[in-house]
Short mmCIF file of C-alpha atoms and ligand atoms in Angstrom, two decimals:
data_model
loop_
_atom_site.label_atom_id
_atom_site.label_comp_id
_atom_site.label_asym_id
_atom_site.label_seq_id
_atom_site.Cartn_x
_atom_site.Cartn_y
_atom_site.Cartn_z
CA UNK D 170 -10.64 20.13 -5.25
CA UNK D 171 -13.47 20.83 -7.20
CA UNK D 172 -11.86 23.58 -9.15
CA UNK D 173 -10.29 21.57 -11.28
CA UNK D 174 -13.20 20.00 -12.56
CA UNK D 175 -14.66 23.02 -12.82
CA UNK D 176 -11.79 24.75 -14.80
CA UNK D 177 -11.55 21.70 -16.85
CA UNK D 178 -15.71 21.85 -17.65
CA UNK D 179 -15.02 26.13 -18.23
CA UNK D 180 -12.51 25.50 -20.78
CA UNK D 181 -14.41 22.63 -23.00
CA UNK D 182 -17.91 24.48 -22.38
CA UNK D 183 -15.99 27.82 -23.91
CA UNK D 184 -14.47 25.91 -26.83
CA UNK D 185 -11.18 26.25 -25.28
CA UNK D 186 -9.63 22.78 -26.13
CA UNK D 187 -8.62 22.54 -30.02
CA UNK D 188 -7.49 18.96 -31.15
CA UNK D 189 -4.90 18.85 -33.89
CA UNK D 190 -4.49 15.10 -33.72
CA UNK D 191 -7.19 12.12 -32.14
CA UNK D 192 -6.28 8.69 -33.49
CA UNK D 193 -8.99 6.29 -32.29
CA UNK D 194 -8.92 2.54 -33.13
CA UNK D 195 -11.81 1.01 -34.98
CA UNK D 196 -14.29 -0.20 -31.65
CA UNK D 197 -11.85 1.49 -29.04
CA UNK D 198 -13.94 3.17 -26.79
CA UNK D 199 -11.95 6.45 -26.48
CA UNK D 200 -8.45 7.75 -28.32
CA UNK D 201 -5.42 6.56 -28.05
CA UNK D 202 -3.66 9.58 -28.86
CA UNK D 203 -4.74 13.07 -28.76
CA UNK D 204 -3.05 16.37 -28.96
CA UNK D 205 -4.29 19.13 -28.31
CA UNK D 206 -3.98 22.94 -27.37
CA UNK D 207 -5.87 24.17 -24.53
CA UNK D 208 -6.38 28.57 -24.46
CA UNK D 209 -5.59 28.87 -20.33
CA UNK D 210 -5.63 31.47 -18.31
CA UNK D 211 -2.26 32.14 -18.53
CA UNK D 212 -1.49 30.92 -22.12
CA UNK D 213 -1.75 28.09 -24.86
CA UNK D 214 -0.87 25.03 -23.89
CA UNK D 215 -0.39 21.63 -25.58
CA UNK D 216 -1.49 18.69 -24.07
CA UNK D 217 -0.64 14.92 -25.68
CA UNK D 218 -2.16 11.84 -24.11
CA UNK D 219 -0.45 9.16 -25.69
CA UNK D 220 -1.90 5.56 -24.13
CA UNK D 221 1.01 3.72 -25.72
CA UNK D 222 3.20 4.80 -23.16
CA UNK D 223 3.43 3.73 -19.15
CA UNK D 224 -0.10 4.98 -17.54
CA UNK D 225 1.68 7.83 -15.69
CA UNK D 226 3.56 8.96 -18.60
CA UNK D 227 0.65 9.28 -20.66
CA UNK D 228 -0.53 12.76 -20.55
CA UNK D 229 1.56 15.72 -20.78
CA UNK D 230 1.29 19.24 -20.47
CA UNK D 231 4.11 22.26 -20.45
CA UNK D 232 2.54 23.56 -17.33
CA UNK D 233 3.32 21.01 -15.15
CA UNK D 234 2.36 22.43 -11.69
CA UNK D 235 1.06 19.19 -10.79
CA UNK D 236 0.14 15.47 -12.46
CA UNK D 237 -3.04 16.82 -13.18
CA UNK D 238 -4.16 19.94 -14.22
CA UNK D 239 -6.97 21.66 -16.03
CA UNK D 240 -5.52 21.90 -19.16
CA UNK D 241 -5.19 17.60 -19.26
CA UNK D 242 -8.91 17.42 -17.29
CA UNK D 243 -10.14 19.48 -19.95
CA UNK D 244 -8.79 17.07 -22.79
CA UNK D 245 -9.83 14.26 -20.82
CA UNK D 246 -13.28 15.67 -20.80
CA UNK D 247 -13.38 16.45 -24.10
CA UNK D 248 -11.86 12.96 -25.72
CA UNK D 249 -13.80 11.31 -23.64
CA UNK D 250 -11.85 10.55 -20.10
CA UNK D 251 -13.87 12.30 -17.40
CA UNK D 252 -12.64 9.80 -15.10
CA UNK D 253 -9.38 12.14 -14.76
CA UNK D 254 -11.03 14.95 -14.28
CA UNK D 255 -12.81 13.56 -10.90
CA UNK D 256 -9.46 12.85 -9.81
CA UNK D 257 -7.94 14.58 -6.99
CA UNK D 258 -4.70 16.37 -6.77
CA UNK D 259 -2.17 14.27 -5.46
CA UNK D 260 -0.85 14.79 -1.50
CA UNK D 261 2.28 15.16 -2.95
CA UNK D 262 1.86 18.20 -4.81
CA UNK D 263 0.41 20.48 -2.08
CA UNK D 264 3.37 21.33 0.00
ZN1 ZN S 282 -1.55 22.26 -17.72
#
């Protein structure tokens, strides 16, 4: 699954990902909340990581075809989580 990393690293490297809102703490060492719009393929879409909330409730995205997608890997990338983006799809999600 190294597309998604791939699409993720396309759409920062093109300037793709547009942050309207990154709250960081003083000394935190990445965001705690970030919203952003990511320019897909196939339309805008806006992505909110929001670490207040349960870990797998944390990032969103209105193209939900699985947990993870670009749009969130790209975000990741860019605020500064490229842990997620060297994540692998879930089993679950490849029927
Ligand atoms: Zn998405």
């Amino acid at each position: 699954m190294g597309d998604l990393r791939s699409a993720a690293l396309a759409y920062v490297r093109a300037g793709q990902v547009r942050a309207h809102t990154v709250a960081t703490p003083p000394g935190a060492p990445a965001p705690v909340l970030v919203v952003a719009t990511v320019h897909g393929h196939n339309g805008r879409y806006q992505i909110v990581y929001d670490a207040t909330r349960p870990p797998e409730d944390r990032w969103s995205c209105p193209c939900r075809h699985s947990d993870l997608c670009p749009h969130i890997a790209a975000v990741g990338l860019w605020a500064g989580h490229p842990g997620l983006a060297a994540r692998t799809i879930p089993e679950r999600t490849r029927l």
